[in-house]
Each structure stands twice: as C-alpha cells, then as structure tokens.
mmCIF file of C-alpha atoms in Angstrom:
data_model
loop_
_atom_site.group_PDB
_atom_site.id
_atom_site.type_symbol
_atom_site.label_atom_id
_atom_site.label_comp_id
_atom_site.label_asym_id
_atom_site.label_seq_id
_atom_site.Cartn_x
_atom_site.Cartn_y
_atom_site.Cartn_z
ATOM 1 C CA UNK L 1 0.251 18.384 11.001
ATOM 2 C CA UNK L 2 -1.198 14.852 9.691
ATOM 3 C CA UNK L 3 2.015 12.519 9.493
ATOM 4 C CA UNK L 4 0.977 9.542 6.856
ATOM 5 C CA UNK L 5 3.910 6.461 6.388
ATOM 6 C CA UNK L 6 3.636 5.175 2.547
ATOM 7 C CA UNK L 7 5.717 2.132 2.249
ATOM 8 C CA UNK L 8 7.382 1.152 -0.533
ATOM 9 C CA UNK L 9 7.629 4.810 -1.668
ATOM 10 C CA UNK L 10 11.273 4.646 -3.383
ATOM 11 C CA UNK L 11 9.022 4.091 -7.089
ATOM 12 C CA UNK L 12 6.052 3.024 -8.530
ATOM 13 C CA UNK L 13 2.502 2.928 -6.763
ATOM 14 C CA UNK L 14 4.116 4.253 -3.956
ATOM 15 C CA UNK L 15 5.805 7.094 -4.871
ATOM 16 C CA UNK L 16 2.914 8.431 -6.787
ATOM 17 C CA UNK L 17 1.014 7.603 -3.608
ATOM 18 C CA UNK L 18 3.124 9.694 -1.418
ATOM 19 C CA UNK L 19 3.655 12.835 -4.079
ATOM 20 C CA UNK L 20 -0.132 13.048 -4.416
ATOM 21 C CA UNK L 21 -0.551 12.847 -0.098
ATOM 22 C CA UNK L 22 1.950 15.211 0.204
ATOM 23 C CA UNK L 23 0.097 17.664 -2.309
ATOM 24 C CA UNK L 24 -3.041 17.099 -0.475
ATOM 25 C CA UNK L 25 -0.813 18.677 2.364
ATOM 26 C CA UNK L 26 -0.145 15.397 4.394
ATOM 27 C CA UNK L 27 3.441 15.424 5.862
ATOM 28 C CA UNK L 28 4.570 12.300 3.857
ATOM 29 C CA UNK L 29 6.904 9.298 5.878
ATOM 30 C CA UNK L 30 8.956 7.546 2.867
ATOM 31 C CA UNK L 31 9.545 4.104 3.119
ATOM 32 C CA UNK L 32 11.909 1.683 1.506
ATOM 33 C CA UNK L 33 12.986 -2.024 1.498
ATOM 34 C CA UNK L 34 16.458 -1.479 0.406
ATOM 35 C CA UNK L 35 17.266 2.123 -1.390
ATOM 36 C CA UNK L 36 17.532 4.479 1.036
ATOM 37 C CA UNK L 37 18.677 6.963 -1.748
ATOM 38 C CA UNK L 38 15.627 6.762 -3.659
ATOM 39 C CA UNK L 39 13.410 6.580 -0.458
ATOM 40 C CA UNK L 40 15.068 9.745 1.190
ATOM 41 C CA UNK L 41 14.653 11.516 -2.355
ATOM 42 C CA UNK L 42 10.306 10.928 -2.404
ATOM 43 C CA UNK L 43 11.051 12.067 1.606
ATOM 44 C CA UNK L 44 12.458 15.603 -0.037
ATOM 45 C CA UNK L 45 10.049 16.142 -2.654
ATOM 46 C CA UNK L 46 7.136 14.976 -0.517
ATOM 47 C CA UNK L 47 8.393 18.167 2.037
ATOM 48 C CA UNK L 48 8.905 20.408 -1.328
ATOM 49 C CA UNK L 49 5.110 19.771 -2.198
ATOM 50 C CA UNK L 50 3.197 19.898 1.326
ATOM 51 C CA UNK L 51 5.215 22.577 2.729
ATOM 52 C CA UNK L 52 5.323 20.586 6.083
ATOM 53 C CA UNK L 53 8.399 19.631 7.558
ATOM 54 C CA UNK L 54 10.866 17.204 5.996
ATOM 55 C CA UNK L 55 10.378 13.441 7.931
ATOM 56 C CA UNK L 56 13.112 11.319 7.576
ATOM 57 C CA UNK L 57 12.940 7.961 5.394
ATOM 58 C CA UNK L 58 12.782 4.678 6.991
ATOM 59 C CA UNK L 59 14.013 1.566 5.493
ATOM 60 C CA UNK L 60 13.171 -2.002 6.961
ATOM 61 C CA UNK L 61 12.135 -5.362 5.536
ATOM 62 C CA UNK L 62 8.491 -5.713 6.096
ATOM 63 C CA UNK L 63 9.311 -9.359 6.651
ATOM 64 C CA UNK L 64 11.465 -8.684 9.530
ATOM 65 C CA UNK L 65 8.725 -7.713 12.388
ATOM 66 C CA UNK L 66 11.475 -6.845 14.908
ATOM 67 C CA UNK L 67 13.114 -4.390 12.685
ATOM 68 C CA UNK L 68 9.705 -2.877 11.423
ATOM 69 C CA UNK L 69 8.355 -2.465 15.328
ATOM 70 C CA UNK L 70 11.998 -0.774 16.192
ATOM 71 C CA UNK L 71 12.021 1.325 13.308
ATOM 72 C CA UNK L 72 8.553 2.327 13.768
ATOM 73 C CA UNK L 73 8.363 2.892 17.579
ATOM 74 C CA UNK L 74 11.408 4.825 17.265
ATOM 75 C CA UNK L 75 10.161 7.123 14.640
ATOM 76 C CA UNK L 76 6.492 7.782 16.949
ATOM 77 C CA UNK L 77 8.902 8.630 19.968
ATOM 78 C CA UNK L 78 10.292 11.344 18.096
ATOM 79 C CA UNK L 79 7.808 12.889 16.213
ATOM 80 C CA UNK L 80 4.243 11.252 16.900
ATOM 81 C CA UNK L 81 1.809 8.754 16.055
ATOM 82 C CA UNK L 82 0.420 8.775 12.243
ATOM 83 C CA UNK L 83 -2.978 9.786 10.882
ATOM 84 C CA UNK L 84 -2.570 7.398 7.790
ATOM 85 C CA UNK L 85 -1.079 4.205 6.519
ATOM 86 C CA UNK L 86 -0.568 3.160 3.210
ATOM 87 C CA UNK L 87 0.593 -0.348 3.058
ATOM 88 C CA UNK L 88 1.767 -0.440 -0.130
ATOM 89 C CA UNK L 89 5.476 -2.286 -0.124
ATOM 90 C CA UNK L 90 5.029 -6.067 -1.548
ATOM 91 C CA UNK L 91 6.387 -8.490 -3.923
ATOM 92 C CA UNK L 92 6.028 -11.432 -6.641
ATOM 93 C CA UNK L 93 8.040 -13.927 -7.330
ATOM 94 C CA UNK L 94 5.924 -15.952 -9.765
ATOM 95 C CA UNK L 95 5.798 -19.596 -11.651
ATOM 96 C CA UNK L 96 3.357 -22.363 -12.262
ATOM 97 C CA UNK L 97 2.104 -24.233 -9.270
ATOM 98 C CA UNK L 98 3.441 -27.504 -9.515
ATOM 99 C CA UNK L 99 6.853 -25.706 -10.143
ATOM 100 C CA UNK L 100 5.908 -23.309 -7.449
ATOM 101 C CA UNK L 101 8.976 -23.736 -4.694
ATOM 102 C CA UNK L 102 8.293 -23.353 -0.804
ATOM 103 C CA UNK L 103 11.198 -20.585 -0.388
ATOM 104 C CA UNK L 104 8.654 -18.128 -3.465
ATOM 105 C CA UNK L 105 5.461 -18.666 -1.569
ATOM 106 C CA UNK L 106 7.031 -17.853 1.582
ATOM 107 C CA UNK L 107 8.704 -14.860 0.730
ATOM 108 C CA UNK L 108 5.092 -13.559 -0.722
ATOM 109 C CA UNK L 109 3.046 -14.176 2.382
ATOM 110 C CA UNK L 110 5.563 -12.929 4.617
ATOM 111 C CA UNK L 111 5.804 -9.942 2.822
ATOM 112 C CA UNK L 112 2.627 -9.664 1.451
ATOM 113 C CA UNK L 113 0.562 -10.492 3.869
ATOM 114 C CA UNK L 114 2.400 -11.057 7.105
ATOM 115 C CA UNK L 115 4.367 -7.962 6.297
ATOM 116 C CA UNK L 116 0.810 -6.167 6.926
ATOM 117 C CA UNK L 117 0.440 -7.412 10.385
ATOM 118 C CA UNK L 118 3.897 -6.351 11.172
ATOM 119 C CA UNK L 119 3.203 -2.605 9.828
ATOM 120 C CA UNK L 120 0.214 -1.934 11.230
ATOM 121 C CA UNK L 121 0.472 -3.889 14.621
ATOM 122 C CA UNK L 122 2.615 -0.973 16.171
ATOM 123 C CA UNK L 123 0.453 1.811 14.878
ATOM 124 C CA UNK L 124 -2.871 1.249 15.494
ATOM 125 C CA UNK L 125 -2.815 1.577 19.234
ATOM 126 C CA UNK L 126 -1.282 4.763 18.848
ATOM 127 C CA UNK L 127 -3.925 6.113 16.806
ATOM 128 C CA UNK L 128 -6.566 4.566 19.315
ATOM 129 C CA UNK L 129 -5.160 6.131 22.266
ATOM 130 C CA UNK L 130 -4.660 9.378 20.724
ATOM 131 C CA UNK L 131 -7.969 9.397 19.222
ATOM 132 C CA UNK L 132 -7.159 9.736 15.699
ATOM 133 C CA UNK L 133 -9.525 9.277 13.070
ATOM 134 C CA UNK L 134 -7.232 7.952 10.887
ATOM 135 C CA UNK L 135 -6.895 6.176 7.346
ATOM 136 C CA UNK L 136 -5.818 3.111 6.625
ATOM 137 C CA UNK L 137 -5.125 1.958 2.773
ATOM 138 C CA UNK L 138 -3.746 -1.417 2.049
ATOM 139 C CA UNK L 139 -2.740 -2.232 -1.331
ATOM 140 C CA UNK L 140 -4.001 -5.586 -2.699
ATOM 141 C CA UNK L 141 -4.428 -6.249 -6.205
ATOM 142 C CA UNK L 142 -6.856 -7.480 -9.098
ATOM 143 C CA UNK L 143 -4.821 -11.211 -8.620
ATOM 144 C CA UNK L 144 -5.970 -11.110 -5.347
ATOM 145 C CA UNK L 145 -10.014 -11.074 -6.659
ATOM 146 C CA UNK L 146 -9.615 -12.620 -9.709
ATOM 147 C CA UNK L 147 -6.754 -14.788 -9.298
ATOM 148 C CA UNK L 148 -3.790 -15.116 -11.981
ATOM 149 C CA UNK L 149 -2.507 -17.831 -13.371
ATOM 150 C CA UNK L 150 1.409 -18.314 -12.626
ATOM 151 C CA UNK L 151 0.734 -16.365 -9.024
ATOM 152 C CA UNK L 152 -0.888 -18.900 -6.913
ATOM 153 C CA UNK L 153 0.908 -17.337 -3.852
ATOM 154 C CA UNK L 154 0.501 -13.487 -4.527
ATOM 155 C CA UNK L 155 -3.432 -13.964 -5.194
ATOM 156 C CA UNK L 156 -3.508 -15.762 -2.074
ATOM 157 C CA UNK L 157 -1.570 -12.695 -0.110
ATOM 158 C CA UNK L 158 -3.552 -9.927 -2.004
ATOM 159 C CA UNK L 159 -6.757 -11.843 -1.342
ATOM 160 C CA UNK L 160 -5.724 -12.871 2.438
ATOM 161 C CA UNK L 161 -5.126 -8.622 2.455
ATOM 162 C CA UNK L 162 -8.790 -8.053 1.788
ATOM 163 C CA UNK L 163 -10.303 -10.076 4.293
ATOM 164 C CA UNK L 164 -7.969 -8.743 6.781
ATOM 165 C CA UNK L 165 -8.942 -4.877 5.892
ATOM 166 C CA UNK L 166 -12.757 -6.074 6.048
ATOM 167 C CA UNK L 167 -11.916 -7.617 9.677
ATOM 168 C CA UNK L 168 -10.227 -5.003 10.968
ATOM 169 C CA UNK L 169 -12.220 -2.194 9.451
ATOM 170 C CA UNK L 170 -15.208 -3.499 11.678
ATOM 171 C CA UNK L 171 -12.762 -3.184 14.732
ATOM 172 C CA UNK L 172 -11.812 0.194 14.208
ATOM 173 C CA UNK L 173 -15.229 1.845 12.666
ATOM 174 C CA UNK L 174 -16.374 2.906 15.999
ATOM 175 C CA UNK L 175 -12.952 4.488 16.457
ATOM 176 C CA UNK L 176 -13.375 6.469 13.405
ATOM 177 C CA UNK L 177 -10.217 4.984 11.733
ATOM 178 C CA UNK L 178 -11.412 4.023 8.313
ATOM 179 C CA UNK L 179 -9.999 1.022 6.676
ATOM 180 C CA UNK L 180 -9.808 -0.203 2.857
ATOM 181 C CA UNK L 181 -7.871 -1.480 0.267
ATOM 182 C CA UNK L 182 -7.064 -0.670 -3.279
ATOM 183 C CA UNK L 183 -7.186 -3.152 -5.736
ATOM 184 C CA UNK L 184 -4.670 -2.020 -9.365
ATOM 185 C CA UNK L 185 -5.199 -4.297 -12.092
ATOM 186 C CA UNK L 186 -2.553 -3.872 -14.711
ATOM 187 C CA UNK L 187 -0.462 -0.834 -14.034
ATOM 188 C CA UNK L 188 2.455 1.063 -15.860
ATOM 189 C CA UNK L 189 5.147 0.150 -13.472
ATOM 190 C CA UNK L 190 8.509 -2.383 -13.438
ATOM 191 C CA UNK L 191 5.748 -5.263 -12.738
ATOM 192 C CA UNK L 192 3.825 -4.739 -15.830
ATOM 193 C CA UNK L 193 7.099 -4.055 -17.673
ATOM 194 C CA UNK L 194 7.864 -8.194 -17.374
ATOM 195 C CA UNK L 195 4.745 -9.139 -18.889
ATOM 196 C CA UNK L 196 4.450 -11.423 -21.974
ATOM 197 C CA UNK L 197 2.501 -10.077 -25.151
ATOM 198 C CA UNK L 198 1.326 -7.119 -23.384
ATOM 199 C CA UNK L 199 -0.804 -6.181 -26.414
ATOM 200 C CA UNK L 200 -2.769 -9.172 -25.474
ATOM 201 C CA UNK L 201 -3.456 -8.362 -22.282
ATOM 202 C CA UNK L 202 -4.413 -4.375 -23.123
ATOM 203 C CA UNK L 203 -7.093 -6.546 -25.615
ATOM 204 C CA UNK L 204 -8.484 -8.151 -22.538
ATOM 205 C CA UNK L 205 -8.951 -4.709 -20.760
ATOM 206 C CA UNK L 206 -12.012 -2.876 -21.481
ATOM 207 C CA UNK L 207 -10.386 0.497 -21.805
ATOM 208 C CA UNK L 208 -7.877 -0.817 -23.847
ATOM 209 C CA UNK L 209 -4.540 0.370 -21.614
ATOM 210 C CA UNK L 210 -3.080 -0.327 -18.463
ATOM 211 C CA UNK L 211 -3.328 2.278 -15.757
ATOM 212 C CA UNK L 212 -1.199 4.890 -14.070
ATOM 213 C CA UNK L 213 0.050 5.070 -10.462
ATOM 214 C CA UNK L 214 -1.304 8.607 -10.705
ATOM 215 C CA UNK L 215 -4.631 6.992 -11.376
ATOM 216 C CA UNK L 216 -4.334 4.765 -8.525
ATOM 217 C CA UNK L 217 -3.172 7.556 -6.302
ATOM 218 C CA UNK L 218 -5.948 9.690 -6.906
ATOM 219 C CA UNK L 219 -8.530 7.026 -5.107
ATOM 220 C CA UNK L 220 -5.918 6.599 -2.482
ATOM 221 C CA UNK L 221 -5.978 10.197 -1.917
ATOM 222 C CA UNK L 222 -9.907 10.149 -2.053
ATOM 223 C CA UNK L 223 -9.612 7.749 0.624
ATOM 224 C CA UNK L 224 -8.015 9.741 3.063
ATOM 225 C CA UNK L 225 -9.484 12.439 2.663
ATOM 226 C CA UNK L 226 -12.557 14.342 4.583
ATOM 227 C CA UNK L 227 -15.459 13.561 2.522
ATOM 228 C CA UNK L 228 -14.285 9.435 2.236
ATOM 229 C CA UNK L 229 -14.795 9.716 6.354
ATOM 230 C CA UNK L 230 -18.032 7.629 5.927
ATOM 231 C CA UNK L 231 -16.294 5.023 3.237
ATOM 232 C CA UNK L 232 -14.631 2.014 5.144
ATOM 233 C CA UNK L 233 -14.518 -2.018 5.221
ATOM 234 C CA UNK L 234 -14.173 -1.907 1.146
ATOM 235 C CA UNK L 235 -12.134 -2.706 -1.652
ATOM 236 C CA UNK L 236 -12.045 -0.144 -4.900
ATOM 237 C CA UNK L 237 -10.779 -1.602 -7.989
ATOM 238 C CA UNK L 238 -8.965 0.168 -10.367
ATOM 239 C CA UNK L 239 -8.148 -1.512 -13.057
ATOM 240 C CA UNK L 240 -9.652 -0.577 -16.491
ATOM 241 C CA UNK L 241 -12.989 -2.496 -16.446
ATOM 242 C CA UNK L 242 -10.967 -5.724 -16.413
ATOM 243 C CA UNK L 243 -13.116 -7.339 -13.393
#
C-alpha cells in the first residue's frame, strides 16, 4: 500500500487531486485547514475509489509548524511513512502594492511558502530512511512565473515554491524521490470565481477557457506515477497556452 497526503483536499485542486490518486490506487491522506467535514468526506470517497483502506483526515494550519509536525508524526506512528506529497493547501489575499498591508503578505508566505517547509520537513526523512522512491508535487501557480498584478505577495510565494522544488529535487534525486511542481494558470475553482471581467481574461488565453482541476490532476497523477520516475527538478504549466 502507497499512502500519499494531499493537502488542502476538502475542494478544488485538491480534491480532484486526491480522487484521481486514489483511482490510480494510491491510499489517499485528506487534508484540511478548517472543514473537517468536507476533508473526512474526500477521505471516504478516496477509500470508495482505491479500494485501500480508509485513512483518517487530518486538519492543521500549515502556518502553525508545531501543529503540522504533531499531526504528522502522529499519523506516521500509526500507520507509516508516505510515498507521495502533494502540497497543494495555500491562499491569496490580494490588493495593489502600495495598499498591500504587512498582516496579507504575511499570511501568504507563511502559508504559501513557509507552510511548505513545515509539510515536508517531517516527511522526508522518513521516506529517506525507509528508502522510498517517492513523489513529491508542490503546487505553485502561473503568478508565481509570470507574476500578477494585485498579488505581489502570492507570486512571490508561488515563485519562492519553485526554486525550493528545484533545490531540493537535486537533494533527493540520488534518493530516487522525485520532486516538481505544478504550475495552474486560470482554473474553474472559488479563486477564479472572484475574478473581474472573466471574459477578458478567457480572451487572453490561447485556448479560450480556463482549466479544470481534473486537468490539473491528470499531470499530477502523471507525476507520480511509474513512467514520470525519470521526470524531476521541473515545473509543468498548465494553464491554456497563457505563458
């Protein structure tokens, strides 16, 4: 049994990240910031699809490295280390840099980017010492290649999310533990739903749309899979031709 963790897995990306692991016959660990409900409901149907054995939700703050470490440790002690990682949890609060205050590009980094070091800090050793050739998938974004305007601090996370995976891909290649990032561009989820004159924006998008989770789920999946064992230290964009 392959245990993978997919945080941020109550909706969205992440849910459509963890249905499509689990159907690829990964047993799937839920995660959530706050809804337990929803997070324990992806754990259910995750175990419905795979056929592997139910594992529990977790919910933590990705912000809070004591509480992800403790939630995380106490998880491994029961039922193992994990063969994958999706980091895919995050969030935006976004305005105009000059009106940009200290508290919004805080809570981005240390969610965004911070929030990395605290997930993957207690479960990389792990995989090392049990010789795991594992997958690692963290989910930046096409802000975080491009740039956006109005998101000074989540292009700065997402971008600060590559070099990391680049950095730490060359640490962990002769281990066999492959890691990259995804990179969505403009995606159906409640993040897209906020944008202004989103006609506009399909205009500026070669294919004339905005994506699917299920589309970004698929190279995720490719990712952890067998014949992607050779594919690490890179960054796949999917988003529409935009960049």
């Amino acid at each position: 049994m392959k245990r993978v963790i997919v945080t941020g897995s109550s909706r969205g990306i992440g849910r459509a990240v963890a249905l499509r692991l689990a159907r690829d016959g990964f047993a799937v660990t839920a995660h959530a910031v706050r809804n337990a409900a929803a997070a324990r409901q992806t754990a259910a149907e995750c175990a419905r699809i795979s056929g592997q054995p139910e594992q529990p939700a977790l919910v933590f703050d990705l912000a809070d490295r004591a509480a992800v470490t403790a939630a995380l440790e106490a998880d491994m002690a029961e039922r193992g280390p994990f063969f994958g990682v999706v980091a895919n949890a995050g969030v935006n609060v976004d305005a105009p840099f000059p009106v940009l205050e200290g508290d919004a590009w805080d809570k981005v980094i240390s969610t965004d980017l911070t929030g990395l070091y605290n997930l993957l800090k207690p479960l990389v050793m792990p995989m090392i010492t049990n010789r795991i050739r594992g997958r690692i998938v963290a989910m930046s974004s096409v802000s975080g290649i491009a740039g956006n305007r109005g998101q000074v601090n989540y292009s700065a996370a997402k971008a600060g999310v590559i070099g990391a995976v680049k950095a730490l891909a060359v640490e962990l290649a002769k281990r066999g533990i492959t890691v990259n990032a995804v990179a969505p561009g403009v995606i159906e989820t409640d993040m897209a739903s906020s944008i202004e004159e989103p006609e506009l924006v399909r205009r500026a998008i070669p294919m004339r749309r905005f994506g699917t989770p299920e589309e970004v789920a698929g190279v995720v999946a490719f990712l952890f899979g067998e014949e992607a064992a050779y594919v690490t230290r890179q960054c796949i964009s999917v988003n529409g031709g935009l960049f």
